Amino acid sequence: GKHRTVIPRLGHFKEEYEKVSKLYMNNRIRTTKYTVLNFIPRNLFEQFHRVANLYFLFLVVLNWVPMVEAFQKEITMLPLVVILTIIAVKDGLEDYSKYKMDKQINNLLTKVYSR
């Protein structure tokens, strides 16, 4: 019949665990959306899918044209930068809390039932 092999990762079984574990997928969960390397580009990509952010970006770009310039360039950029920063901080904190929860769940002790 079917059987299951469980090898501890510690102690003198470490070499055998490393050899056998390459054959199987790991059992870790990951619910986070970002990594340290992709946080800024992915967050900006997601934020510019919102119509309001695209509108403010259009105003910023339009204000760089000298004939259309209504305000100072920096003042036009301020609302967009503030909103993008606030949303990025919120998303980063939410993702970090998911990371901590994933880490806690992945490090739980488990019991293996064997007849």
PDB file of C-alpha atoms in Angstrom:
ATOM      1  CA  GLY A   1       0.000   0.000   0.000  1.00  0.00           C
ATOM      2  CA  LYS A   2       0.901   3.629   0.212  1.00  0.00           C
ATOM      3  CA  HIS A   3       3.354   4.763   2.829  1.00  0.00           C
ATOM      4  CA  ARG A   4       4.830   8.062   3.888  1.00  0.00           C
ATOM      5  CA  THR A   5       8.446   8.727   4.751  1.00  0.00           C
ATOM      6  CA  VAL A   6       9.123  11.425   7.353  1.00  0.00           C
ATOM      7  CA  ILE A   7      12.730  12.459   7.884  1.00  0.00           C
ATOM      8  CA  PRO A   8      13.717  14.974  10.572  1.00  0.00           C
ATOM      9  CA  ARG A   9      15.706  17.980   9.324  1.00  0.00           C
ATOM     10  CA  LEU A  10      18.022  18.075  12.314  1.00  0.00           C
ATOM     11  CA  GLY A  11      20.775  15.958  13.710  1.00  0.00           C
ATOM     12  CA  HIS A  12      22.408  13.069  11.918  1.00  0.00           C
ATOM     13  CA  PHE A  13      19.489  12.811   9.434  1.00  0.00           C
ATOM     14  CA  LYS A  14      20.288  16.205   7.889  1.00  0.00           C
ATOM     15  CA  GLU A  15      22.142  14.809   4.854  1.00  0.00           C
ATOM     16  CA  GLU A  16      19.379  12.303   4.130  1.00  0.00           C
ATOM     17  CA  TYR A  17      16.739  15.046   4.506  1.00  0.00           C
ATOM     18  CA  GLU A  18      18.522  17.316   2.024  1.00  0.00           C
ATOM     19  CA  LYS A  19      18.840  14.473  -0.490  1.00  0.00           C
ATOM     20  CA  VAL A  20      15.193  13.377  -0.235  1.00  0.00           C
ATOM     21  CA  SER A  21      13.651  16.866   0.084  1.00  0.00           C
ATOM     22  CA  LYS A  22      14.795  17.847  -3.417  1.00  0.00           C
ATOM     23  CA  LEU A  23      12.275  15.378  -4.824  1.00  0.00           C
ATOM     24  CA  TYR A  24       9.236  17.055  -3.206  1.00  0.00           C
ATOM     25  CA  MET A  25       7.657  20.502  -3.129  1.00  0.00           C
ATOM     26  CA  ASN A  26       7.910  22.252   0.206  1.00  0.00           C
ATOM     27  CA  ASN A  27       4.888  22.774   2.398  1.00  0.00           C
ATOM     28  CA  ARG A  28       5.315  26.480   3.137  1.00  0.00           C
ATOM     29  CA  ILE A  29       2.542  28.968   2.587  1.00  0.00           C
ATOM     30  CA  ARG A  30       3.071  32.486   1.266  1.00  0.00           C
ATOM     31  CA  THR A  31       0.235  34.994   1.250  1.00  0.00           C
ATOM     32  CA  THR A  32       2.369  38.105   0.770  1.00  0.00           C
ATOM     33  CA  LYS A  33       2.106  40.059  -2.441  1.00  0.00           C
ATOM     34  CA  TYR A  34       5.475  41.820  -2.408  1.00  0.00           C
ATOM     35  CA  THR A  35       9.143  41.095  -1.833  1.00  0.00           C
ATOM     36  CA  VAL A  36      11.819  43.603  -0.877  1.00  0.00           C
ATOM     37  CA  LEU A  37      12.986  43.819  -4.494  1.00  0.00           C
ATOM     38  CA  ASN A  38       9.623  44.181  -6.220  1.00  0.00           C
ATOM     39  CA  PHE A  39       7.743  46.345  -3.700  1.00  0.00           C
ATOM     40  CA  ILE A  40       8.170  49.769  -5.327  1.00  0.00           C
ATOM     41  CA  PRO A  41       7.616  48.793  -8.993  1.00  0.00           C
ATOM     42  CA  ARG A  42       4.718  46.451  -8.279  1.00  0.00           C
ATOM     43  CA  ASN A  43       3.050  48.885  -5.875  1.00  0.00           C
ATOM     44  CA  LEU A  44       3.306  51.738  -8.378  1.00  0.00           C
ATOM     45  CA  PHE A  45       1.972  49.470 -11.128  1.00  0.00           C
ATOM     46  CA  GLU A  46      -1.066  48.598  -9.004  1.00  0.00           C
ATOM     47  CA  GLN A  47      -1.665  52.183  -7.897  1.00  0.00           C
ATOM     48  CA  PHE A  48      -1.665  53.529 -11.443  1.00  0.00           C
ATOM     49  CA  HIS A  49      -4.466  51.134 -12.339  1.00  0.00           C
ATOM     50  CA  ARG A  50      -6.718  53.456 -10.339  1.00  0.00           C
ATOM     51  CA  VAL A  51      -8.362  56.140 -12.456  1.00  0.00           C
ATOM     52  CA  ALA A  52      -7.898  58.898  -9.863  1.00  0.00           C
ATOM     53  CA  ASN A  53      -4.133  58.367  -9.750  1.00  0.00           C
ATOM     54  CA  LEU A  54      -3.962  58.416 -13.542  1.00  0.00           C
ATOM     55  CA  TYR A  55      -5.898  61.689 -13.543  1.00  0.00           C
ATOM     56  CA  PHE A  56      -3.435  63.328 -11.137  1.00  0.00           C
ATOM     57  CA  LEU A  57      -0.519  61.958 -13.159  1.00  0.00           C
ATOM     58  CA  PHE A  58      -2.065  63.487 -16.288  1.00  0.00           C
ATOM     59  CA  LEU A  59      -2.292  66.865 -14.494  1.00  0.00           C
ATOM     60  CA  VAL A  60       1.361  66.627 -13.456  1.00  0.00           C
ATOM     61  CA  VAL A  61       2.487  65.813 -16.996  1.00  0.00           C
ATOM     62  CA  LEU A  62       0.249  68.504 -18.463  1.00  0.00           C
ATOM     63  CA  ASN A  63       1.649  71.090 -16.076  1.00  0.00           C
ATOM     64  CA  TRP A  64       5.173  70.495 -17.454  1.00  0.00           C
ATOM     65  CA  VAL A  65       4.035  71.949 -20.801  1.00  0.00           C
ATOM     66  CA  PRO A  66       4.937  75.679 -20.610  1.00  0.00           C
ATOM     67  CA  MET A  67       1.852  76.944 -22.496  1.00  0.00           C
ATOM     68  CA  VAL A  68      -0.601  75.025 -20.294  1.00  0.00           C
ATOM     69  CA  GLU A  69       1.176  75.492 -16.966  1.00  0.00           C
ATOM     70  CA  ALA A  70      -1.402  76.625 -14.405  1.00  0.00           C
ATOM     71  CA  PHE A  71       0.472  76.120 -11.144  1.00  0.00           C
ATOM     72  CA  GLN A  72       4.033  75.603 -10.110  1.00  0.00           C
ATOM     73  CA  LYS A  73       5.241  72.160 -11.130  1.00  0.00           C
ATOM     74  CA  GLU A  74       6.022  71.098  -7.562  1.00  0.00           C
ATOM     75  CA  ILE A  75       2.581  72.054  -6.237  1.00  0.00           C
ATOM     76  CA  THR A  76       0.859  69.951  -8.891  1.00  0.00           C
ATOM     77  CA  MET A  77       2.986  66.919  -7.980  1.00  0.00           C
ATOM     78  CA  LEU A  78       2.303  67.212  -4.243  1.00  0.00           C
ATOM     79  CA  PRO A  79      -1.171  65.562  -4.061  1.00  0.00           C
ATOM     80  CA  LEU A  80      -0.063  62.629  -6.216  1.00  0.00           C
ATOM     81  CA  VAL A  81       3.139  62.038  -4.246  1.00  0.00           C
ATOM     82  CA  VAL A  82       1.311  62.249  -0.897  1.00  0.00           C
ATOM     83  CA  ILE A  83      -1.413  59.797  -1.958  1.00  0.00           C
ATOM     84  CA  LEU A  84       1.067  57.341  -3.498  1.00  0.00           C
ATOM     85  CA  THR A  85       3.219  57.464  -0.361  1.00  0.00           C
ATOM     86  CA  ILE A  86       0.314  56.929   2.034  1.00  0.00           C
ATOM     87  CA  ILE A  87      -1.049  53.996   0.047  1.00  0.00           C
ATOM     88  CA  ALA A  88       2.444  52.470  -0.313  1.00  0.00           C
ATOM     89  CA  VAL A  89       3.022  52.661   3.456  1.00  0.00           C
ATOM     90  CA  LYS A  90      -0.401  51.103   4.120  1.00  0.00           C
ATOM     91  CA  ASP A  91       0.226  48.293   1.613  1.00  0.00           C
ATOM     92  CA  GLY A  92       3.708  47.707   3.014  1.00  0.00           C
ATOM     93  CA  LEU A  93       2.436  47.422   6.595  1.00  0.00           C
ATOM     94  CA  GLU A  94      -0.353  45.043   5.562  1.00  0.00           C
ATOM     95  CA  ASP A  95       2.062  42.871   3.612  1.00  0.00           C
ATOM     96  CA  TYR A  96       4.540  42.831   6.497  1.00  0.00           C
ATOM     97  CA  SER A  97       1.825  41.645   8.893  1.00  0.00           C
ATOM     98  CA  LYS A  98       0.974  38.871   6.394  1.00  0.00           C
ATOM     99  CA  TYR A  99       4.675  37.956   6.265  1.00  0.00           C
ATOM    100  CA  LYS A 100       4.853  37.692  10.063  1.00  0.00           C
ATOM    101  CA  MET A 101       1.705  35.545  10.159  1.00  0.00           C
ATOM    102  CA  ASP A 102       3.062  33.273   7.384  1.00  0.00           C
ATOM    103  CA  LYS A 103       6.320  32.886   9.270  1.00  0.00           C
ATOM    104  CA  GLN A 104       4.460  31.990  12.452  1.00  0.00           C
ATOM    105  CA  ILE A 105       2.283  29.416  10.678  1.00  0.00           C
ATOM    106  CA  ASN A 106       5.205  27.902   8.761  1.00  0.00           C
ATOM    107  CA  ASN A 107       7.161  27.384  11.978  1.00  0.00           C
ATOM    108  CA  LEU A 108       4.384  25.613  13.878  1.00  0.00           C
ATOM    109  CA  LEU A 109       5.134  22.170  15.247  1.00  0.00           C
ATOM    110  CA  THR A 110       3.195  19.409  13.588  1.00  0.00           C
ATOM    111  CA  LYS A 111       2.277  15.927  14.607  1.00  0.00           C
ATOM    112  CA  VAL A 112       2.698  13.036  12.216  1.00  0.00           C
ATOM    113  CA  TYR A 113       0.332  10.138  12.670  1.00  0.00           C
ATOM    114  CA  SER A 114       1.740   6.764  11.861  1.00  0.00           C
ATOM    115  CA  ARG A 115       0.030   3.440  12.395  1.00  0.00           C
TER     116      ARG A 115
END
